[in-house]
Structures are given as structure tokens and as C-alpha cells.
Amino acid sequence: MSTLDSYVAEWKRAKQVRPGASSLERISQTAFDAFLIHGFPTTREEEWRFTSVAPIADSAFALVTEPRTAGLDIAHLRLPGGPAAELVFVDGRYVAGLSQVGSLPHGVRAENLASAIATPDEALASYLTRVAPFDRSPFVALNTAFLIDGALVELAAGTILQRPIHLLFLATGRNNGRTTMAHPRVLTVLGANSQATIVETYAGPSATGYFTNTVTEIVLAENAVLDHYMRQYEGTGAHHVGAIYARAQRSANCTLNAINAGGALVRNDVFATLDGEGIDCTLNGLYLADEQRLVDNHTTIDHAQPHCASHELYKGILADRARGIFNGKIIVRPDAQKTDAKQTNRALLLSEDAQINTKPQLEIFANDVKCTHGAAVGQLDDEAMFYLRSRGLSAAHARQLLIHAFAADVLNRLPLESIRADVEFRLQQQLTAKLRAA
Amino acid sequence: MLRVTNLHAAAAGREILRGIDLSIDAGEVHAIMGPNGSGKSTLARVLAGHPEYQVTGGEVLYDGQDLLAMDPETRARLGVFMAFQYPVEIPGVNNAYFLKAALNAIRAQRGREELDAVEFMTFVRERMHALDIDETLLNRPVNEGFSGGEKKRNEIFQMAVLEPRLGVLDETDSGLDIDALKIVASGVNAMRQADRAFLLVTHYQRLLNYVVPDFVHVLADGRIVRSGGKELALELEEKGYGWIEAPVG
């Protein structure tokens, strides 16, 4: 049986558990057809030149319809500081018993898609599967074909949610002797003048090469303010493919933060479409990889309207034989005069064998714009190392300080204090053991 | 305390030190003078363990131990401190965090318990005042955006906090105006005591008006060509280095 056959079999199982909504049924069918026709992308395609998804394409993963939650320890993954709501998903399915929803402020909706789909809803009808086009990416098509559950976060116009909403997606890795996959979907719709902080966390065990394929759709109405975090803490053997599509309207403020610390094969796409005047868009990224792991970040900021500003800073730390890919595209459409776009990406290579491929792509069709981009790849500064050691710090401690210093400006740009502390802790934990050994 | 015997060192394949002999006892202040390129700074950096230099011959004993076999942090923990000629800017590393980590690493070596944040602040505050250092400097990244004078004073401040047994000052006086020079000098003088020694590497005699050395050595072409008392510095000031260049042999 080819792996595509196995996807057909799993897709039929997905169909059986999908909540009854005929419109989704059709979209799932269309998306699956699109996926089958195209198949998995290959390195002959420009967008996938440096990233072979063969480890995913060559495996037959099992869809989990009844996740097992016994013995799952998620305490360390819960968001510190008390979120407004915490929705927990295991192998892509919502688990009410692990979630903490409580009473949300008036105008705020945070629930799982499977139950939200069951009743007709304007936001769902208008936006679900409509912000992330599945005809351009086989993985989005696959996610759409397998859409059975995920999260819906919706804020009514004028609603200010002070505490963050946490969406935690956990993989178990094995189910009935088979390696698992999950295709979670998140839809976030922020009404005019509303404000929210949303954290998505992806995690799982390191022992199996499970597959997580996520799609997040974000819609920001006029003046809406979103601070969004994607924490990718997958197990070290995992395959993680994720796409975030954000569409913002006039004067919205959109911050998309991507922390990638796990996974063996990781690909993230971020698309931000600035579809109104006066939008402010910030993309922050920090990624860590060691051993033979690969982390690929593709970002696209589409300046479709005038007077928008975008600020992008991505930083990577690569050790051992790890590979990083950064591709940052900025499109400035003919109408988008007075665009102010700044893109920076830097990579720190901790070993001779670590590699980074970095490519800025500016497509500018307007003439009165300010666009800057800069890329730098470097190693730890020998003089700084010596300076720290000459004061009594061990080589490992000195390295750790300098790596932390490298990451500091991205960390300082993360507005949510609890996330900053958590990422710093992860960074330290992950690198300390490595540096002691070095 | 320090016994340097026939020390040879090279950088990038070029020999810079060609047989240094130097003996420093506890309580003494030695000055090393010499023209540019004579190897003064190389000597300081070799003593601190800078990886850029290869020791190609000779021996350095520190309290009877083989100093050259130790990594830089071990030297620091055993009480060797070098004030850098060009202190390194390290963006993103907080000065206070760094200094506290350094102090505690050295205290651990000496069998003393670590200082917590409050104890550390009390400990450093007094020393900052003595060196006329603004307290906000502690919360800034190490040396980043410091003026030349601030960087040099910060080196002496670190020395005052870390309380080394052997302080090596690599042209700490260069680039300082007279007021800053006096502050640096008084910082060093305040630390002079019977169980501590200093090696002052300097191009000019000026510093030695304020920190009066017990011995002055003149380095030329990688060797010590003259040694004497503090008068030697004055003689150099008068006559320049021209008369003292060693014949290369």
C-alpha cells in the first residue's frame, strides 16, 4: 500500500467522525482531491528547495479519533499566570477534561471547532477555510481535508480580553501501535476595536516521528489588536508543518511571534496580508535546532494597502549538524505607497557543521516606500568569550551567556512576560546540557 | 608569586616574545615599559591565557604552579586578573549579572559562599563610589556604549570587586585624561597590600607618577633589556626609547 493509499483510508475515517456540516464535507472533499493531485511537495519546487519532506511523505500515519489521555502530564505545558481559557487537544481532538474554560468575559468565545461547527455561525461560515487557501499548499490542503477539530476564538467588537487564551496541542505519538498524525485548525476572529493575546503550544513525546500539520487562520477587523504566539515544543523526532494566515484590516495591530524549539523536521509558513491602511504588523521569530534537525521558516508580508508598517526580526541558533532555512518575502503592491517595511534575520552557528540558508525576497511595485532588509550569519565572538572567561566564568557559562545575549533582542520583543520567561528557561535548558558536553 | 623564565610566544606564526625572564613577589608593583610592538601587551595577554597566542618556549610559575597549563578561567579563579587594553563590548549581557557570576566563581574557588543579589549590591556599591562609577552602569550591557574612560574605570572596578592576587594592567592609562588617570591610580593604590602584586604595562611614564612602582623593566623586541627602580621610568621619559633598543641577536 502506498502512503497516499493510507491517507485515503485515514481520510475516510476522518469523514466518519466529522460533525455533520455539509459545507465542510464538500470543502474537505475538494481539498483532499487537490492534495491527491499534487501530492507532497518536492525539493524541485522553489518553495521547498531546501526542505525535503520525504520523511513525512514516506510514512503512513494514523489518525486518532479517540485520543488516550490517561497518564498525560501537561502541568509543565500549561500557561503560567492563569490564562482566561486553556483549551487542550490531544492528537488533534479536544479534551474537555484537561481544558479550563470557566466563564469568559462577555463577547469572548473560545471553544473547540467540532462543537462550534455543529451550530450555524457567521464567523465560521465567513472565514473557516477561507483565509488559508488550500490550492497553493499541499499541507494546507491536507489539513483542510482532515478538518475535524481545532479551536475557535472569537471576540465581539470592542471586547478587550486582558488575560491570554491558551490553545495546547499535544501529540501522544503512538496509538494502537501506529505512529500518529494530527491536523489541528485554529480560527481566530477579532472584531473591530477588540484586543486579545493568544498562545498556541505544540508538544509531544520525543520517541516517535509523529506528524503535526497545523493551520491557523486569523482575521483582524479595524483597529483590532492581536498578540499571537506559536510555541513549537514538539518532541525531538517529530515532524511539524504549520501555516499561519493572518488578514488584517485598517489600523489593526498584529504581532505574530514564532518560537521553534522542537521537532526533527519543521516547516512554518507565516502569511500576513495587510489589507487596510495604517496597519502595524510585527513578526518575531526565534528558532533553535541541534543534532540533525531542520527548521524552515517562510514568512510573507503582503503590503496591499498604503501607510502600513511591518517589522520583522527572526533569529536562529543552530548547533551540531542542524540546518536552518529562512525565507522572508515582502510584497508591496502598487497601491501600497508609504509602506515602511523592515526585515532582519540573523543566525548563530555553534558548530562548523551547522548550516543556514537565508533568502530575503522583496517584491516592490510601489515607488514611495521604505523597505530594508538585513541578514547576518555568525559564530560566537572569540574576544567576548575570552573576556568572560578571563573573569572566572567557565567556557560553558560564557557560551551560554553569549547565546542568551544573541537571543535577547527577540526575547525582549515578546510582549507577554510569562512567555518570555518560559522561552528563556527552555533556551537555557536545551543549550546548557549541550554546552556542558562541548 | 610569579616566575617567568625564558618565555617565548608567537601569534599567527610570528614570534613576539623572545625569552622573557621576570620575577614578581607578593607586595611588589612592577612596571613594564617599551615602544609599540615591543611585546608588552602580548606578555599581559599570554599571562591571562588569551587563545590567540601560542607559547613556544619557557615557563611561567604562579605560586609554584604551571600557569601556562591552566585555562583562562582557572587563572582568574586563582587570582590572576588582567585589565584589558580594549575592554570588549558584549551587547545583551548584563554587567551586574556578569560581575556577580564572576565574583561567585572566584569565591567558590576560595571556599567562600556565594553572594546573593542584595549582598552583591552592598559589596559593589562602595567600590563603585570609590571609582566614581555611576550605578546605572551596572544595569547596562557589559561595556556597551561606555566611553573610553568608563571602560577603563570599569576594568579597575572589576578588579576591585574580584580582588585578585596578581593584577595585570594592560595600558589601562592610555586614552585617559588626567582626572580619570588619578581615579584609576587611586583605585590601584587602594588595593596595594602585602599579599598582592601588580604588573603595569604602560607606554608612558605618566601613570607611574601616581602608582609608584618598585621595579621598572624595559621591553624591546620581545626581551627585557633593562631593569631598574622607579628612576628608570624618568630616564625613559627624558630620553625616549631610542637609546635603549636592544641589538637583535
XYZ file of N, CA and C in Angstrom, chain B residues 13-145:
399
model
N 51.952 32.627 13.923
C 53.231 32.155 13.391
C 54.395 33.138 13.545
N 54.126 34.322 14.068
C 55.197 35.316 14.214
C 55.612 35.388 15.685
N 56.892 35.236 15.925
C 57.367 35.253 17.311
C 57.372 36.679 17.854
N 56.770 36.854 19.020
C 56.686 38.206 19.597
C 57.499 38.288 20.885
N 57.335 37.292 21.748
C 58.165 37.260 22.959
C 59.335 36.320 22.689
N 60.548 36.821 22.978
C 61.745 36.049 22.608
C 62.628 35.750 23.805
N 62.004 35.361 24.895
C 62.813 34.990 26.044
C 62.690 36.012 27.161
N 61.527 35.998 27.820
C 61.294 36.940 28.921
C 61.639 36.250 30.237
N 62.411 36.952 31.063
C 62.650 36.496 32.435
C 62.144 37.583 33.366
N 61.284 37.179 34.292
C 60.690 38.182 35.174
C 60.257 37.498 36.459
N 60.532 38.164 37.565
C 60.176 37.588 38.848
C 59.436 38.633 39.670
N 58.235 38.303 40.099
C 57.435 39.257 40.873
C 57.056 38.615 42.196
N 57.361 39.321 43.281
C 56.989 38.804 44.594
C 55.756 39.521 45.118
N 55.081 38.876 46.048
C 53.898 39.468 46.662
C 54.255 40.832 47.240
N 53.327 41.774 47.090
C 53.537 43.100 47.638
C 54.232 44.061 46.695
N 54.738 43.561 45.581
C 55.510 44.414 44.674
C 54.647 44.968 43.539
N 55.099 46.130 43.042
C 54.499 46.676 41.828
C 55.596 46.788 40.772
N 55.392 46.091 39.671
C 56.346 46.133 38.568
C 55.733 46.879 37.394
N 56.538 47.688 36.732
C 56.063 48.339 35.514
C 56.843 47.789 34.332
N 56.115 47.497 33.260
C 56.762 47.090 32.007
C 56.548 48.210 31.008
N 57.657 48.763 30.524
C 57.540 49.836 29.545
C 58.220 49.389 28.256
N 57.911 50.107 27.204
C 58.561 49.758 25.951
C 57.836 50.379 24.793
N 58.523 50.465 23.667
C 57.904 51.074 22.491
C 56.788 50.187 21.937
N 56.014 50.749 21.022
C 54.966 49.962 20.356
C 55.580 48.752 19.681
N 54.916 47.641 19.798
C 55.399 46.450 19.106
C 56.499 45.713 19.838
N 56.811 46.160 21.065
C 57.903 45.501 21.787
C 57.454 44.188 22.420
N 56.119 44.023 22.550
C 55.615 42.783 23.122
C 54.990 42.951 24.500
N 54.840 44.203 24.971
C 54.293 44.447 26.313
C 52.900 43.840 26.484
N 52.012 44.184 25.520
C 50.634 43.704 25.645
C 50.556 42.199 25.449
N 51.435 41.689 24.594
C 51.473 40.237 24.395
C 51.798 39.537 25.709
N 52.763 40.086 26.446
C 53.121 39.480 27.733
C 51.897 39.441 28.657
N 51.170 40.574 28.722
C 49.987 40.638 29.584
C 48.959 39.592 29.141
N 48.727 39.498 27.835
C 47.685 38.616 27.323
C 48.076 37.142 27.437
N 49.366 36.868 27.306
C 49.822 35.484 27.498
C 49.622 35.071 28.962
N 49.879 35.995 29.874
C 49.690 35.673 31.297
C 48.223 35.394 31.609
N 47.318 36.100 30.879
C 45.888 35.900 31.129
C 45.344 34.678 30.383
N 46.115 34.160 29.421
C 45.681 32.954 28.714
C 44.916 33.211 27.439
N 45.197 34.318 26.768
C 44.486 34.610 25.525
C 44.799 33.545 24.473
N 43.751 32.969 23.858
C 43.949 31.838 22.937
C 44.654 32.211 21.628
N 44.766 33.498 21.356
C 45.401 33.918 20.109
C 46.913 33.628 20.107
N 47.496 33.469 21.284
C 48.953 33.324 21.361
C 49.359 31.880 21.623
N 50.433 31.475 20.981
C 50.997 30.165 21.259
C 52.299 30.360 22.029
N 52.386 29.692 23.154
C 53.638 29.741 23.900
C 54.584 28.740 23.239
N 55.726 29.229 22.790
C 56.634 28.356 22.031
C 57.840 27.930 22.860
N 57.941 28.478 24.067
C 59.036 28.039 24.914
C 58.982 28.728 26.254
N 59.687 28.164 27.218
C 59.779 28.794 28.523
C 58.706 28.326 29.479
N 58.641 29.000 30.604
C 57.802 28.523 31.700
C 57.306 29.713 32.511
N 56.084 29.583 33.011
C 55.572 30.587 33.946
C 55.016 29.856 35.162
N 55.604 30.131 36.310
C 55.090 29.533 37.541
C 54.362 30.598 38.349
N 53.152 30.248 38.768
C 52.353 31.154 39.605
C 52.117 30.420 40.920
N 52.673 30.930 41.987
C 52.646 30.215 43.273
C 53.139 28.779 43.103
N 54.142 28.634 42.250
C 54.738 27.319 42.049
C 53.992 26.429 41.068
N 52.823 26.885 40.594
C 52.041 26.064 39.659
C 52.271 26.520 38.227
N 52.104 25.595 37.305
C 52.311 25.887 35.893
C 51.143 26.712 35.354
N 51.328 28.013 35.287
C 50.239 28.916 34.870
C 49.814 28.641 33.430
N 50.795 28.323 32.577
C 50.503 28.184 31.145
C 49.638 26.962 30.843
N 49.589 26.017 31.798
C 48.766 24.823 31.577
C 47.300 25.081 31.924
N 47.038 26.235 32.527
C 45.666 26.486 33.001
C 44.851 27.229 31.947
N 43.517 26.950 31.913
C 42.665 27.736 31.029
C 42.409 29.106 31.671
N 41.916 30.053 30.897
C 41.787 31.424 31.408
C 40.966 31.514 32.690
N 39.862 30.727 32.755
C 39.010 30.859 33.940
C 39.700 30.332 35.196
N 40.540 29.311 35.030
C 41.260 28.791 36.196
C 42.251 29.846 36.705
N 42.930 30.482 35.787
C 43.852 31.553 36.191
C 43.102 32.634 36.965
N 41.935 33.022 36.407
C 41.151 34.074 37.064
C 40.738 33.641 38.466
N 40.309 32.386 38.559
C 39.827 31.905 39.864
C 40.954 31.806 40.869
N 42.180 31.591 40.372
C 43.325 31.511 41.285
C 43.911 32.892 41.569
N 43.286 33.931 41.021
C 43.692 35.270 41.428
C 44.478 36.078 40.410
N 44.476 35.642 39.142
C 45.139 36.449 38.113
C 44.071 37.290 37.413
N 44.294 38.573 37.345
C 43.327 39.466 36.704
C 44.057 40.341 35.708
N 43.549 40.401 34.492
C 44.105 41.353 33.529
C 43.072 42.407 33.182
N 43.443 43.679 33.384
C 42.606 44.773 32.903
C 42.925 44.957 31.427
N 41.883 44.845 30.585
C 42.097 44.846 29.135
C 42.473 46.224 28.605
N 43.352 46.214 27.627
C 43.655 47.459 26.925
C 42.412 47.933 26.168
N 41.729 46.986 25.541
C 40.483 47.303 24.839
C 39.367 46.428 25.392
N 38.717 46.874 26.455
C 37.640 46.061 27.035
C 36.567 45.757 25.979
N 36.071 44.524 25.999
C 35.180 44.045 24.942
C 33.731 44.432 25.238
N 33.054 44.953 24.237
C 31.627 45.259 24.393
C 30.821 43.980 24.171
N 29.926 43.667 25.091
C 29.132 42.447 24.946
C 27.651 42.793 25.056
N 27.041 43.155 23.942
C 25.619 43.506 23.964
C 24.787 42.322 24.458
N 23.776 42.621 25.247
C 22.875 41.558 25.688
C 23.300 40.852 26.963
N 24.534 41.116 27.433
C 24.952 40.528 28.706
C 24.988 41.632 29.752
N 24.153 41.474 30.749
C 24.024 42.477 31.788
C 25.285 42.523 32.657
N 25.770 43.754 32.864
C 27.002 43.960 33.608
C 26.943 43.387 35.025
N 25.834 43.644 35.718
C 25.703 43.178 37.098
C 25.670 41.654 37.144
N 24.911 41.054 36.213
C 24.821 39.593 36.184
C 26.195 38.982 35.954
N 26.886 39.547 34.995
C 28.221 39.065 34.635
C 29.180 39.165 35.820
N 29.183 40.316 36.460
C 30.147 40.530 37.541
C 29.823 39.646 38.748
N 28.541 39.454 38.992
C 28.132 38.599 40.103
C 28.542 37.157 39.827
N 28.358 36.731 38.575
C 28.756 35.364 38.199
C 30.268 35.190 38.356
N 31.015 36.210 37.938
C 32.478 36.151 38.040
C 32.898 36.099 39.502
N 32.301 36.995 40.292
C 32.665 37.054 41.714
C 32.359 35.734 42.407
N 31.212 35.174 42.108
C 30.838 33.923 42.778
C 31.686 32.742 42.314
N 32.105 32.762 41.047
C 33.002 31.703 40.568
C 34.329 31.770 41.326
N 34.806 32.982 41.551
C 36.087 33.161 42.244
C 35.941 32.854 43.744
N 34.824 33.293 44.309
C 34.577 32.995 45.732
C 34.482 31.487 45.963
N 33.838 30.796 45.018
C 33.707 29.346 45.157
C 35.094 28.702 45.190
N 35.974 29.188 44.328
C 37.344 28.677 44.286
C 38.042 28.882 45.634
N 37.731 30.004 46.266
C 38.372 30.335 47.541
C 37.635 29.729 48.731
N 36.637 28.908 48.443
C 35.906 28.236 49.508
C 34.971 29.149 50.268
N 34.571 30.243 49.633
C 33.636 31.151 50.295
C 32.260 31.009 49.643
N 31.226 31.288 50.445
C 29.890 31.064 49.888
C 29.499 32.166 48.901
N 28.562 31.820 48.043
C 28.109 32.765 47.025
C 27.375 33.933 47.659
N 27.478 35.088 47.032
C 26.710 36.238 47.485
C 25.372 36.262 46.758
N 24.318 36.587 47.486
C 23.045 36.769 46.791
C 22.984 38.201 46.246
N 21.884 38.511 45.588
C 21.799 39.796 44.882
C 21.989 40.991 45.820
N 21.387 40.906 47.009
C 21.460 42.030 47.940
C 22.889 42.189 48.477
N 23.474 41.071 48.877
C 24.854 41.114 49.385
C 25.811 41.620 48.311
N 25.544 41.178 47.085
C 26.394 41.597 45.973
C 26.328 43.109 45.780
N 25.117 43.655 45.813
C 24.955 45.096 45.599
C 25.664 45.891 46.683
N 25.548 45.434 47.922
C 26.225 46.119 49.014
C 27.744 46.086 48.797
N 28.191 44.929 48.372
C 29.622 44.707 48.158
C 30.171 45.617 47.056
N 29.410 45.770 45.979
C 29.950 46.533 44.849
C 29.726 48.038 44.963
N 28.698 48.423 45.690
C 28.318 49.838 45.712
C 29.468 50.720 46.198
N 30.056 50.316 47.287
C 31.161 51.067 47.888
C 32.315 51.225 46.880
N 32.590 50.145 46.173
C 33.697 50.177 45.210
C 33.370 51.053 44.000
N 32.095 51.118 43.677
C 31.693 51.988 42.565
C 31.911 53.443 42.937
N 31.537 53.777 44.145
C 31.704 55.166 44.582
C 33.169 55.548 44.561
N 34.002 54.652 45.051
C 35.431 54.945 45.126
C 35.997 55.241 43.738
N 35.426 54.595 42.723
C 35.959 54.782 41.369
C 35.092 55.737 40.549
N 34.193 56.417 41.248
C 33.341 57.401 40.598
C 32.594 56.789 39.414
N 32.030 55.629 39.653
C 31.280 54.949 38.592
C 29.796 55.054 38.888
N 29.046 55.470 37.892
C 27.612 55.624 38.028
C 26.958 54.260 38.229
N 26.057 54.183 39.185
C 25.445 52.886 39.491
C 24.614 52.327 38.340
N 24.128 53.209 37.483
C 23.306 52.721 36.360
C 24.139 51.864 35.404
N 25.442 52.042 35.472
C 26.338 51.265 34.615
C 26.189 49.760 34.859
N 25.829 49.423 36.079
C 25.659 48.012 36.423
C 24.525 47.361 35.628
N 23.522 48.147 35.305
C 22.363 47.568 34.627
C 22.467 47.639 33.118
N 23.585 48.112 32.652
C 23.774 48.180 31.202
C 24.514 46.927 30.741
N 24.452 46.651 29.433
C 25.233 45.518 28.919
C 26.732 45.798 29.083
N 27.497 44.750 29.252
C 28.922 44.860 29.529
C 29.618 45.757 28.489
N 30.112 46.876 28.963
C 30.917 47.819 28.164
C 30.206 48.439 26.970
N 28.963 48.053 26.726
C 28.309 48.554 25.518
C 27.962 50.031 25.659
N 28.448 50.819 24.734
C 28.161 52.242 24.744
C 28.923 53.007 25.821
